[in-house]
Each structure stands twice: as C-alpha cells, then as structure tokens.
Amino acid sequence: MAVVMTLVQMKLAILRHAVKGPQGSTMSSAGVLGVLIAGGTVYLAFLDGDWLPAAYAVWMLGWIIGPVFSGGGDESLRPEFFSAIGLRPYRLAAGLLTAAFIGVAPVVSLLALAGLVVAGTREGVVGVVVAVPAMVLQLAVFVLLSRVAVALLGVALGSRVGAIGAGVINGVILAILGQGWVFAVALGQGGQIPEFVRYLPSGWGLLAVEGNLLALVAMAVLIVLLLGAWAALLTRRTGADRPSTRGRRPMRAATARQAVIAKELRTWTRDLVRTHQMAFALTYGVCFAAAPLALGIPDMLPLAGPIFIAMAASLSANTYGTDGTAHWLTLLTPGASDVRGRQLAWLAAVGPVAVLLTVAFTLVTGGPWPLVLSATPALLGGGAGLVLLVSVYGLVPGIDPRNRGGNPLRTSEDEGSLTGMAYLMLLLVACSAAPAVTVAAMFGWWGVPVGVATGVLCYWGFGLLAERRLTARGAELLQVMRTGRRPGSITGKSSFAMPKMSKPREFIVMVCITLGAIPLIPQGVVAMTMLSDGQLGHTWFLATHMPPALRWPTAIVMVLLGLGMYTTGFLLWRQAKKQAAGARAEAREEPQEAAP
Amino acid sequence: MTAALEINGLVKAYGEKVAVDRVTLTVPQGSFYGLVGQNGAGKTTTLSMAVGLLRPDAGTARIFGADVWSDPATAKQLVGVLPDGMAMPERLTGREVLTYLGLLRGLKKEVVTERATELLSVLELEGAEKTLVIEYSTGMRKKIGLATALLHAPRLLVLDEPFEAVDPVSAATIKGILRGFVEGGGSIVLSSHVMALVEQLCDHVGVIDKGRVAAAGTLEDVRGAATLEDRFVELVGSGSTAAKGLSWL
C-alpha cells in the first residue's frame, strides 16, 4: 500500500505543477472538450438502440490508440525511475496503475461511464447499484488496455519486424476509423449498430448493468490478466537492451550532399521509429483509399498515393528536432548543403513508393489520370519543401535519441506541440496541391504542368527559406535543442503551443482548428474532384447530393468555410500570442523602471 | 603572431543569471591550454561561444584571426571541436560518421577513407565496425567525437571534458595523440575539472569561476610554488569544505 500511496502522491504533485505551468491551458482545454464529449456519451444512454455500447467502444479505441499518437501517453511516472529501488514488478505495476487513474483523461472517462448509471435506472435499483462497480471496473479495463498497448508497442519497436507490424496495425485501425461510414453502411444495413459491439470488453459494464452479472466477473478477470501482462512487460522494458550485429552496406557517397543523403537514408531504415512511421503512413493511405471497396466503390483508390505522401510529410515534420543536438555538426560545417540533402533523402524515401502506389491504383480504376498526375508531383514537391521549412521554423525540441529510454515513441517532451505540428503539416501539404488539383478539376491535363511547377517551386523555394533560416539562426536552434527552451521565452514552449486566452475564445480556436479540415478537404476539395469526375450521390459528400445548379457552389462554399475556420482560428491564436508577448515584455520592463 | 584563439569580452546571460561575464582569454599558437573551473563555472558556455555553437550577448572570438561569427567558413575550417554531451548522427557506425563528416568538410573521398581507417585503428574503434554510435559506451563516444574533431586536420582543437568517462588505457592513447598534435605545431584548448590531468598535459591554464576569469597565463605563473589543485581551491573554493563531515557516518 505504501508504494501505491507514494506513487499517487507523486502523481498529484506532478499534476499540481502541470496545472500551474505552461501545460495548464492545454490541459484545461482538453478537459473542457473531454467533458463535452462525455456529456454527449451520457446523453446516448437515454436513447434506444445500441448507441451507448458503440460509444464506449470508441472510448476504448481512443484509450488504446491515443497514446500511440501522443508519444506514448502519460509518462510522468516512468517505470525506469523506480528500477533501482528493487520493487517486485507486480507491486510496481499496481502502484503505477493506481497513479494512472489520476489525471484528466481518467476523470473524463469516468464521467462518460456515468451513462451506465443512467442505463441502470431502467433496470431498477439493482441496475443502479451494479452500475457503480461496473463504472470503476470498466475504467480500469480502459486504463489497463491503454498501458498494455503502449508497453506492447514499446517491445514491438525493439525489432524491425515489430516496428513495421505495429505501423501496419495502427494504420489499418486509424484508416477504418477515418472511413467509419463505409463500415457503418456495410455492417449496419440502415443505421443499426452491429450486434458484436455489445460484446466487446467496452460493453461488459453495460451487460452487467442489464443483469448479466457474469460480465462483472469477466471484467475483474480481464483486469487481473492485463495487470499481469503489464507487469511482465514492465520488466522487459526496464531491462531493455538490443545489440545490433547486422552487416552494414558501405557508404558510397563522394560529395557533401550525397553524404547527407546517405546519412538520412540510413537513419530512415535504421531508426525503428521512422520505420514505424513509414509503415503507418503507407498502410493508412492504402486502407483509407481501399476501404470503400467494401461497398463496391473503387473510386477512392487513386487517393492512396497522395494520402501516403501527406501522412509521411506530417509524421516527418520535426526532422531537425528528432535528430536532437546532432545539429552541432551542421553548424561547424557551414556551406555543406544539409537542407537540400535532407530534401532529396525525403524524396528518395517517400517518392518511389508514392508514385508506384498512385500509378498502380489508378490503373485499377482507370483514372482520373489528369487529377492524380497533377496532385502527386505537387504533393511530393510540397512535402519535400514544407517538411524542412516547418522543421526549421517551428522546431519542437526533441529528446536526443540515446536518451529516449524505454519508450522509443517518445521523441519529444512536448507532445502537444508535436501533434499540432503534424496537423499543421497535413494541412499545409494539402494546400500545396490545391492549385494543381483545382486546375486539373477544371481543365484536365493542364493540371499536370501546374502540379510539376508548384512542386518544383515548393521544393526549391521552401528549401531555400529553410537553408537561409538555418544559416542565420542555426546557433539559436541548437540552443533550443540543448535546453528545450526558446531563447527569450520564459515558458520555453514551442510556437505551436496554445497561448493564454479566455476560455470561450480558446474553445473557438480548438473547434476551428480541429474541425476546419472537414469542410475544406472532404466536403470541399474531394467533393470537387468527384463532381468534376461526374460521381454523384456519393455517401457523405454533400455537394454530390445537391441539385445540379447547387453542386459546385456547395463545394466552393465548403472550401471557403474551411479556409475561414482556419483563418479565424489562426487570427485569434496570433492575437492571443501577441497579447501574451506584450504582457511578458511589460513584466520584464517593470523591475528596470523601479530601479533608479 | 596571431593567437590560435582569441576570446575578447564574451558575455552570456540567461535571464537574470549571467553565465559568462566578460571572459577574455588568449590561446597562443602551439600552446596546450587547460581551462579549469567548478561545475557550472561557465567553461562549456565559454567554449561553445568560442567555436560558434552559441551566440554570445557581447564580445568576439577569433580563430587564427578569423571571426567566428562574421567569417564562419574560414574560422570553422581551422578548428576541430569535441563538445560535451551532444548527439551524433546516432544511426551511423563510427566509420560512417567519419565518412559523412569528412565529405561534409569537403575532403576527397579517398582522403576520408584513408584518415577514417587510421583514426579508427589508433583510437581502437575498429572492433566496433558494425556498431551504431547510439550503442556506443560513453568512453567510445568521446573517442569517436575526438576522431571527428581531428579528421579535417585542424590547427586548433577545442575539447570539452575529453577525458570524462574514458578508461585509463584509452586516456593514455588520447594523451599521446594530443601531445603529438601540439608537437606538430597544433594548438589545443581543453576544459577539465581534474587538476592533475591539466598539470600533466598543459603549459597554459585559465581558471574560470562564476563566469569570470580568476587567473590566466602559463602554468608556472598561475600555480606559483603550490600545486595547481591548492592554487585552484585558494582561488575558487570557500575554504572549509574539506573539514565538513556527514553527521550520520
């Protein structure tokens, strides 16, 4: 019990500091959003049909997948911290588990699980009484599943096969979630939630409340099993060690630029995190585009390549940050073309696969060739330019590779900024293809030269900007990586972090930035490509359901709406940022004025 | 004769804390210069600014007369640097790191291959031909770092704690290489808090305390009749630390 209490106290202390510190605003906005979603989930409990178990299934998936994309989840208490104390794995796991219940996400999930109480009221007093332990057990199942998934991934990333496998699985799951409508239509047959959802572990709490008390026992057994698995995985993690004895291909580079390319490509293939990211991007692209095949719709297949490019760019956006303080070598060799080398290496890693994917899948559907051949070069050039530009201008300080410890997914302490960067990158890369896609949609083959031109321009121009910035501010970038702090900023947060602003305003910014992509990309750009291709009545693409006169206007309005949302979000954010900077400057000047 | 390294009035402040306060040092050509000071005295910050890895708030640094910030290409060609605790291209083997850096420095491929082979053999790293740098021990990291600093035949070496965590056998090898470098006309600045080592190797010493130069000059001038360690404690220490004990032991 002493171990549990100590860990709980540590976690509480960390949370207390976090709320006061720069993460406070991020935490509170995440909390507000979480409470809203939890409220929505409880509301589902009042409805007929299987909406509640379906919602809990989504919560469970969120617990399992969420940490994978936010750098391994909550790592404020790491098992490595306690390896020298000599605790038994089971006691350590129990302590860490208890501490894991303290935080924003578990509290919000518990709120959502209050839906069980609502469901219980229908069954009478017994139902309500059963709902309380069911809530707690269900939450324990969520938290443990999350921990075991992260631990498993950590083990998987210890080997190449594991890294690729984990990337493939994550890609498949996320693509299925993104294309949920396909499976809703295919499995549901008219708005019904499929039966099996009730019997997933996420639905056991509800089964118990509805009178099947065996489900409570099942949850308890599952918890014990998961705790055992987690304890076993923890010992593996703290004792992790992996020597490499593979044969190495000799470096054939003969110039500085070739040397940078050779170094980068070796890092792409040898760093299992990068291998994992590539496998993920590829699988996501393929599965997302292929999912509608389940309904006999092949039209999305040509999108596999473009989606892969955008995903790959988004995941590799922090290229300088990921390498950490190795940047000092670049600083000491001025004139060596580091940026261009990295751009070429990125193209070499992503390009061939993307082109192959695009051509092969478009051959299957037999078109639309002009659109696909315009988008691909535009995206490749845009990605190669933007990855470097964003990485240099928005650097999120990373953890030096050798200090990442037992969680290879954790490449930075500032995972919020990393996630923001990934989303921004997705958007920017999509925008870089917008001119080519628009021209292709309107004038067919003319889009191809436009795509090639914008691609080359992005590659050249953004690369040049990145190189200039690197030459001018290289020492400052190194300092950011060394200390994790930006010079001159008191909070030490990246430029992607949320500045302080009023709650309603923060909410608007969050909504604009998280949801702006929906009108812009699927309802706008994708719908336009469908219209130009004459595909009508397409599931959730609103414009394709409109009467002829309103089709194009609808899609255009959607694009404008999306752009408007992003602009609004960005302007509000920048305004708050300026205010915050002004307040800081004032705070710094005051003591000086007081001096004689 | 121009100095190998001339540091003039370097200042670096982090918020309220002044890490380096108007440090001025001259490293003559052909000298073996030891920079000593307590942890946190400002040695690493000074050296980082001197070689262009950290932008100073004020002051200049010149390497053989070339300003590190206004003429970086010339200055950085003349210097080899071993920073403390910085990452390398971690997913390369030792030989690949040297090949990569040599080409980055503009050396010919054949020259790089020849020098890399020699460096790996002298530093006893050729056994780790297939090991990635990320799997190196701390001592091996120091050695590969030293190899990268020596690769392009610089005339000045700036080494931050080159002997930390290096085993005695490797340390002897490194000492041999460094002595040979100075005998061949090269100049070296190294930082350390091991006084015996500095006394054994260096002919010039600079003592840094709380961001300022407490003493600088030839080894004889600085230490006088005492040992360097006694002189250092006299310059820097609060005096009575040796007498303090731990109450429970």
CSV table of C-alpha atoms in Angstrom, one decimal, chain A residues 302-303 306 358-359 362 367-377 440 448:
chain,number,residue,atom,x,y,z
A,302,PRO,CA,-6.2,6.6,-56.7
A,303,LEU,CA,-6.0,8.7,-53.5
A,306,PRO,CA,-1.5,11.3,-52.2
A,358,THR,CA,-0.5,6.1,-57.3
A,359,VAL,CA,0.1,4.6,-60.8
A,362,THR,CA,-5.1,4.5,-60.7
A,367,GLY,CA,-8.5,7.2,-63.9
A,368,PRO,CA,-8.9,10.1,-63.3
A,369,TRP,CA,-5.3,10.4,-64.7
A,370,PRO,CA,-5.1,14.2,-65.0
A,371,LEU,CA,-6.1,14.7,-61.4
A,372,VAL,CA,-3.8,12.1,-60.0
A,373,LEU,CA,-0.8,13.0,-62.1
A,374,SER,CA,-1.3,16.7,-61.1
A,375,ALA,CA,-1.6,16.0,-57.4
A,376,THR,CA,1.3,13.6,-57.0
A,377,PRO,CA,4.2,15.9,-58.1
A,440,ALA,CA,-6.9,19.7,-63.1
A,448,VAL,CA,-0.1,18.3,-64.7
